[in-house]
């Protein structure tokens, strides 16, 4: 018999004994991220209202314009509410062996990335991020873009600390 095959075992794990990510205390992102989302939503609303004004001026009667404006307004009220609820649902945690990121309040999604899958981490800041004093932490994995995560709305100091902590963890895993 092959000596490697003799030493091989693949025992079934007791699922009840596995650690539960739900019990982790998640850190929330900065409330400034809500301001950023609302600014972006407001700019889009302004563009739509200007476009509606042009259509009304050239094509639509006042009743059609009012109906379209009402539908757009209801959509954007929902969007602003959605921004608020999304901010409440965002959370991240760094554990000994992995990073966890959760988001979504209607459709929840949680991503757990083990440090041995992390390629590198970077910090990005867009125009509104710089104005509001926030950053995003991008974590890239060996699994491709589907398993990469971006944690938005972090204070720049926290983003830097997390990036450095991840760099230390992945360098320790490589050695």
PDB file of C-alpha atoms in Angstrom:
ATOM      1  CA  UNK A   1       0.000   0.000   0.000  1.00  0.00           C
ATOM      2  CA  UNK A   2       1.164   3.533  -0.794  1.00  0.00           C
ATOM      3  CA  UNK A   3       2.622   5.181   2.386  1.00  0.00           C
ATOM      4  CA  UNK A   4       0.855   8.463   1.607  1.00  0.00           C
ATOM      5  CA  UNK A   5      -2.518   6.757   1.246  1.00  0.00           C
ATOM      6  CA  UNK A   6      -1.975   4.954   4.538  1.00  0.00           C
ATOM      7  CA  UNK A   7      -1.549   8.264   6.444  1.00  0.00           C
ATOM      8  CA  UNK A   8      -4.445   9.995   4.696  1.00  0.00           C
ATOM      9  CA  UNK A   9      -7.649  10.615   6.595  1.00  0.00           C
ATOM     10  CA  UNK A  10     -10.640  12.762   5.849  1.00  0.00           C
ATOM     11  CA  UNK A  11     -12.913  12.602   8.871  1.00  0.00           C
ATOM     12  CA  UNK A  12     -16.307  14.258   8.873  1.00  0.00           C
ATOM     13  CA  UNK A  13     -16.559  17.407  11.010  1.00  0.00           C
ATOM     14  CA  UNK A  14     -19.159  17.913  13.686  1.00  0.00           C
ATOM     15  CA  UNK A  15     -21.045  20.913  12.300  1.00  0.00           C
ATOM     16  CA  UNK A  16     -22.295  21.927  15.749  1.00  0.00           C
ATOM     17  CA  UNK A  17     -18.697  22.401  16.937  1.00  0.00           C
ATOM     18  CA  UNK A  18     -17.751  24.862  14.167  1.00  0.00           C
ATOM     19  CA  UNK A  19     -17.407  28.529  15.207  1.00  0.00           C
ATOM     20  CA  UNK A  20     -20.421  30.695  14.392  1.00  0.00           C
ATOM     21  CA  UNK A  21     -19.661  33.944  12.597  1.00  0.00           C
ATOM     22  CA  UNK A  22     -23.040  35.301  13.706  1.00  0.00           C
ATOM     23  CA  UNK A  23     -21.761  35.532  17.297  1.00  0.00           C
ATOM     24  CA  UNK A  24     -18.977  37.948  16.274  1.00  0.00           C
ATOM     25  CA  UNK A  25     -19.265  41.584  17.386  1.00  0.00           C
ATOM     26  CA  UNK A  26     -19.254  43.495  14.103  1.00  0.00           C
ATOM     27  CA  UNK A  27     -17.806  46.992  13.849  1.00  0.00           C
ATOM     28  CA  UNK A  28     -19.945  49.500  11.987  1.00  0.00           C
ATOM     29  CA  UNK A  29     -18.811  51.944   9.328  1.00  0.00           C
ATOM     30  CA  UNK A  30     -18.803  55.718   9.770  1.00  0.00           C
ATOM     31  CA  UNK A  31     -22.087  57.600   9.584  1.00  0.00           C
ATOM     32  CA  UNK A  32     -20.349  59.855   7.054  1.00  0.00           C
ATOM     33  CA  UNK A  33     -20.887  57.043   4.563  1.00  0.00           C
ATOM     34  CA  UNK A  34     -24.647  57.746   4.751  1.00  0.00           C
ATOM     35  CA  UNK A  35     -23.926  61.361   3.777  1.00  0.00           C
ATOM     36  CA  UNK A  36     -21.920  60.126   0.779  1.00  0.00           C
ATOM     37  CA  UNK A  37     -24.699  57.776  -0.354  1.00  0.00           C
ATOM     38  CA  UNK A  38     -27.307  60.524   0.059  1.00  0.00           C
ATOM     39  CA  UNK A  39     -25.197  63.035  -1.911  1.00  0.00           C
ATOM     40  CA  UNK A  40     -24.839  60.540  -4.751  1.00  0.00           C
ATOM     41  CA  UNK A  41     -28.572  59.793  -4.670  1.00  0.00           C
ATOM     42  CA  UNK A  42     -29.387  63.515  -4.563  1.00  0.00           C
ATOM     43  CA  UNK A  43     -27.180  64.252  -7.575  1.00  0.00           C
ATOM     44  CA  UNK A  44     -28.890  61.492  -9.538  1.00  0.00           C
ATOM     45  CA  UNK A  45     -32.304  62.849  -8.480  1.00  0.00           C
ATOM     46  CA  UNK A  46     -31.314  66.343  -9.631  1.00  0.00           C
ATOM     47  CA  UNK A  47     -30.257  65.013 -13.043  1.00  0.00           C
ATOM     48  CA  UNK A  48     -33.555  63.155 -13.402  1.00  0.00           C
ATOM     49  CA  UNK A  49     -35.587  66.228 -12.420  1.00  0.00           C
ATOM     50  CA  UNK A  50     -33.700  68.364 -14.967  1.00  0.00           C
ATOM     51  CA  UNK A  51     -34.340  65.696 -17.647  1.00  0.00           C
ATOM     52  CA  UNK A  52     -38.024  65.609 -16.641  1.00  0.00           C
ATOM     53  CA  UNK A  53     -38.158  69.402 -16.965  1.00  0.00           C
ATOM     54  CA  UNK A  54     -36.879  69.177 -20.529  1.00  0.00           C
ATOM     55  CA  UNK A  55     -39.368  66.429 -21.414  1.00  0.00           C
ATOM     56  CA  UNK A  56     -42.206  68.382 -19.850  1.00  0.00           C
ATOM     57  CA  UNK A  57     -41.228  71.525 -21.698  1.00  0.00           C
ATOM     58  CA  UNK A  58     -41.084  69.770 -25.060  1.00  0.00           C
ATOM     59  CA  UNK A  59     -43.422  66.782 -24.844  1.00  0.00           C
ATOM     60  CA  UNK A  60     -45.481  65.913 -21.784  1.00  0.00           C
ATOM     61  CA  UNK A  61     -48.634  67.572 -20.547  1.00  0.00           C
ATOM     62  CA  UNK A  62     -48.781  68.675 -16.880  1.00  0.00           C
ATOM     63  CA  UNK A  63     -50.714  65.564 -15.751  1.00  0.00           C
ATOM     64  CA  UNK A  64     -48.147  63.182 -17.261  1.00  0.00           C
ATOM     65  CA  UNK A  65     -45.287  65.249 -15.843  1.00  0.00           C
ATOM     66  CA  UNK A  66     -46.866  65.228 -12.390  1.00  0.00           C
ATOM     67  CA  UNK A  67     -47.364  61.471 -12.525  1.00  0.00           C
ATOM     68  CA  UNK A  68     -43.779  60.831 -13.647  1.00  0.00           C
ATOM     69  CA  UNK A  69     -42.466  63.286 -11.033  1.00  0.00           C
ATOM     70  CA  UNK A  70     -44.518  61.525  -8.316  1.00  0.00           C
ATOM     71  CA  UNK A  71     -43.181  58.116  -9.297  1.00  0.00           C
ATOM     72  CA  UNK A  72     -39.612  59.441  -9.336  1.00  0.00           C
ATOM     73  CA  UNK A  73     -40.119  61.108  -5.949  1.00  0.00           C
ATOM     74  CA  UNK A  74     -41.499  57.915  -4.399  1.00  0.00           C
ATOM     75  CA  UNK A  75     -38.543  55.989  -5.845  1.00  0.00           C
ATOM     76  CA  UNK A  76     -36.074  58.425  -4.335  1.00  0.00           C
ATOM     77  CA  UNK A  77     -37.786  58.500  -0.948  1.00  0.00           C
ATOM     78  CA  UNK A  78     -37.373  54.728  -0.973  1.00  0.00           C
ATOM     79  CA  UNK A  79     -33.726  55.137  -2.041  1.00  0.00           C
ATOM     80  CA  UNK A  80     -32.926  57.545   0.820  1.00  0.00           C
ATOM     81  CA  UNK A  81     -34.620  55.138   3.271  1.00  0.00           C
ATOM     82  CA  UNK A  82     -32.656  52.285   1.672  1.00  0.00           C
ATOM     83  CA  UNK A  83     -29.396  54.228   2.210  1.00  0.00           C
ATOM     84  CA  UNK A  84     -30.224  54.613   5.910  1.00  0.00           C
ATOM     85  CA  UNK A  85     -31.097  50.933   6.343  1.00  0.00           C
ATOM     86  CA  UNK A  86     -28.000  49.862   4.374  1.00  0.00           C
ATOM     87  CA  UNK A  87     -25.735  51.870   6.671  1.00  0.00           C
ATOM     88  CA  UNK A  88     -27.216  50.067   9.670  1.00  0.00           C
ATOM     89  CA  UNK A  89     -26.594  46.668   8.077  1.00  0.00           C
ATOM     90  CA  UNK A  90     -22.922  47.175   7.137  1.00  0.00           C
ATOM     91  CA  UNK A  91     -20.423  45.568   9.471  1.00  0.00           C
ATOM     92  CA  UNK A  92     -16.968  44.036   9.503  1.00  0.00           C
ATOM     93  CA  UNK A  93     -14.834  42.019  11.865  1.00  0.00           C
ATOM     94  CA  UNK A  94     -11.260  40.801  11.898  1.00  0.00           C
ATOM     95  CA  UNK A  95     -10.738  37.480  13.613  1.00  0.00           C
ATOM     96  CA  UNK A  96      -7.609  35.442  14.203  1.00  0.00           C
ATOM     97  CA  UNK A  97      -7.839  33.602  10.882  1.00  0.00           C
ATOM     98  CA  UNK A  98     -10.275  35.582   8.719  1.00  0.00           C
ATOM     99  CA  UNK A  99     -12.075  38.793   7.794  1.00  0.00           C
ATOM    100  CA  UNK A 100     -15.875  38.952   7.867  1.00  0.00           C
ATOM    101  CA  UNK A 101     -17.965  41.546   6.016  1.00  0.00           C
ATOM    102  CA  UNK A 102     -21.763  41.712   6.139  1.00  0.00           C
ATOM    103  CA  UNK A 103     -24.190  43.907   4.263  1.00  0.00           C
ATOM    104  CA  UNK A 104     -27.802  44.078   3.183  1.00  0.00           C
ATOM    105  CA  UNK A 105     -31.008  44.296   5.148  1.00  0.00           C
ATOM    106  CA  UNK A 106     -33.549  42.760   2.759  1.00  0.00           C
ATOM    107  CA  UNK A 107     -31.105  40.334   1.197  1.00  0.00           C
ATOM    108  CA  UNK A 108     -28.302  39.717   3.679  1.00  0.00           C
ATOM    109  CA  UNK A 109     -24.889  38.741   2.414  1.00  0.00           C
ATOM    110  CA  UNK A 110     -21.942  37.800   4.585  1.00  0.00           C
ATOM    111  CA  UNK A 111     -18.483  37.128   3.186  1.00  0.00           C
ATOM    112  CA  UNK A 112     -15.855  35.335   5.254  1.00  0.00           C
ATOM    113  CA  UNK A 113     -12.351  35.478   3.789  1.00  0.00           C
ATOM    114  CA  UNK A 114      -9.572  33.415   5.382  1.00  0.00           C
ATOM    115  CA  UNK A 115      -6.242  35.236   5.501  1.00  0.00           C
ATOM    116  CA  UNK A 116      -4.563  32.452   3.513  1.00  0.00           C
ATOM    117  CA  UNK A 117      -6.769  33.477   0.533  1.00  0.00           C
ATOM    118  CA  UNK A 118      -5.952  37.200   0.748  1.00  0.00           C
ATOM    119  CA  UNK A 119      -3.558  38.454  -1.936  1.00  0.00           C
ATOM    120  CA  UNK A 120      -3.341  42.073  -0.781  1.00  0.00           C
ATOM    121  CA  UNK A 121      -5.338  44.991   0.610  1.00  0.00           C
ATOM    122  CA  UNK A 122      -5.504  48.587  -0.542  1.00  0.00           C
ATOM    123  CA  UNK A 123      -7.192  51.807   0.509  1.00  0.00           C
ATOM    124  CA  UNK A 124      -9.155  53.929  -1.941  1.00  0.00           C
ATOM    125  CA  UNK A 125     -10.703  57.377  -1.621  1.00  0.00           C
ATOM    126  CA  UNK A 126     -12.980  59.008  -4.159  1.00  0.00           C
ATOM    127  CA  UNK A 127     -13.820  62.696  -4.374  1.00  0.00           C
ATOM    128  CA  UNK A 128     -16.698  62.499  -1.881  1.00  0.00           C
ATOM    129  CA  UNK A 129     -14.611  60.274   0.402  1.00  0.00           C
ATOM    130  CA  UNK A 130     -11.922  62.972   0.571  1.00  0.00           C
ATOM    131  CA  UNK A 131     -14.477  65.717   1.226  1.00  0.00           C
ATOM    132  CA  UNK A 132     -16.135  63.682   4.004  1.00  0.00           C
ATOM    133  CA  UNK A 133     -12.903  62.255   5.457  1.00  0.00           C
ATOM    134  CA  UNK A 134     -13.629  58.551   4.863  1.00  0.00           C
ATOM    135  CA  UNK A 135     -11.913  55.703   3.016  1.00  0.00           C
ATOM    136  CA  UNK A 136     -12.686  52.285   1.582  1.00  0.00           C
ATOM    137  CA  UNK A 137     -10.627  49.189   2.318  1.00  0.00           C
ATOM    138  CA  UNK A 138     -10.339  46.834  -0.658  1.00  0.00           C
ATOM    139  CA  UNK A 139      -9.367  43.236   0.090  1.00  0.00           C
ATOM    140  CA  UNK A 140      -8.336  41.146  -2.919  1.00  0.00           C
ATOM    141  CA  UNK A 141      -8.351  37.369  -2.792  1.00  0.00           C
ATOM    142  CA  UNK A 142      -6.919  34.500  -4.773  1.00  0.00           C
ATOM    143  CA  UNK A 143     -10.476  33.392  -5.520  1.00  0.00           C
ATOM    144  CA  UNK A 144     -11.138  36.118  -8.088  1.00  0.00           C
ATOM    145  CA  UNK A 145     -13.346  39.184  -8.138  1.00  0.00           C
ATOM    146  CA  UNK A 146     -16.383  37.324  -6.761  1.00  0.00           C
ATOM    147  CA  UNK A 147     -14.679  36.834  -3.424  1.00  0.00           C
ATOM    148  CA  UNK A 148     -13.060  40.284  -3.170  1.00  0.00           C
ATOM    149  CA  UNK A 149     -14.628  42.716  -0.706  1.00  0.00           C
ATOM    150  CA  UNK A 150     -14.688  46.464  -0.265  1.00  0.00           C
ATOM    151  CA  UNK A 151     -15.466  47.868   3.161  1.00  0.00           C
ATOM    152  CA  UNK A 152     -16.671  51.453   2.584  1.00  0.00           C
ATOM    153  CA  UNK A 153     -17.054  54.342   4.995  1.00  0.00           C
ATOM    154  CA  UNK A 154     -14.052  53.761   7.244  1.00  0.00           C
ATOM    155  CA  UNK A 155     -12.202  56.517   9.025  1.00  0.00           C
ATOM    156  CA  UNK A 156      -8.814  56.844   7.233  1.00  0.00           C
ATOM    157  CA  UNK A 157      -6.863  55.872  10.369  1.00  0.00           C
ATOM    158  CA  UNK A 158      -9.007  52.754  10.851  1.00  0.00           C
ATOM    159  CA  UNK A 159      -8.638  51.786   7.178  1.00  0.00           C
ATOM    160  CA  UNK A 160      -4.856  52.081   7.499  1.00  0.00           C
ATOM    161  CA  UNK A 161      -4.801  50.051  10.732  1.00  0.00           C
ATOM    162  CA  UNK A 162      -6.927  47.312   9.155  1.00  0.00           C
ATOM    163  CA  UNK A 163      -4.774  47.257   6.016  1.00  0.00           C
ATOM    164  CA  UNK A 164      -1.602  46.932   8.094  1.00  0.00           C
ATOM    165  CA  UNK A 165      -3.151  44.243  10.310  1.00  0.00           C
ATOM    166  CA  UNK A 166      -4.164  42.264   7.215  1.00  0.00           C
ATOM    167  CA  UNK A 167      -0.667  42.680   5.732  1.00  0.00           C
ATOM    168  CA  UNK A 168       0.874  41.327   8.954  1.00  0.00           C
ATOM    169  CA  UNK A 169      -1.549  38.390   9.033  1.00  0.00           C
ATOM    170  CA  UNK A 170      -0.936  37.379   5.421  1.00  0.00           C
ATOM    171  CA  UNK A 171       2.838  37.738   5.795  1.00  0.00           C
ATOM    172  CA  UNK A 172       2.718  35.553   8.933  1.00  0.00           C
ATOM    173  CA  UNK A 173       0.656  32.958   7.062  1.00  0.00           C
ATOM    174  CA  UNK A 174       3.215  32.841   4.238  1.00  0.00           C
ATOM    175  CA  UNK A 175       6.141  32.174   6.555  1.00  0.00           C
TER     176      UNK A 175
END
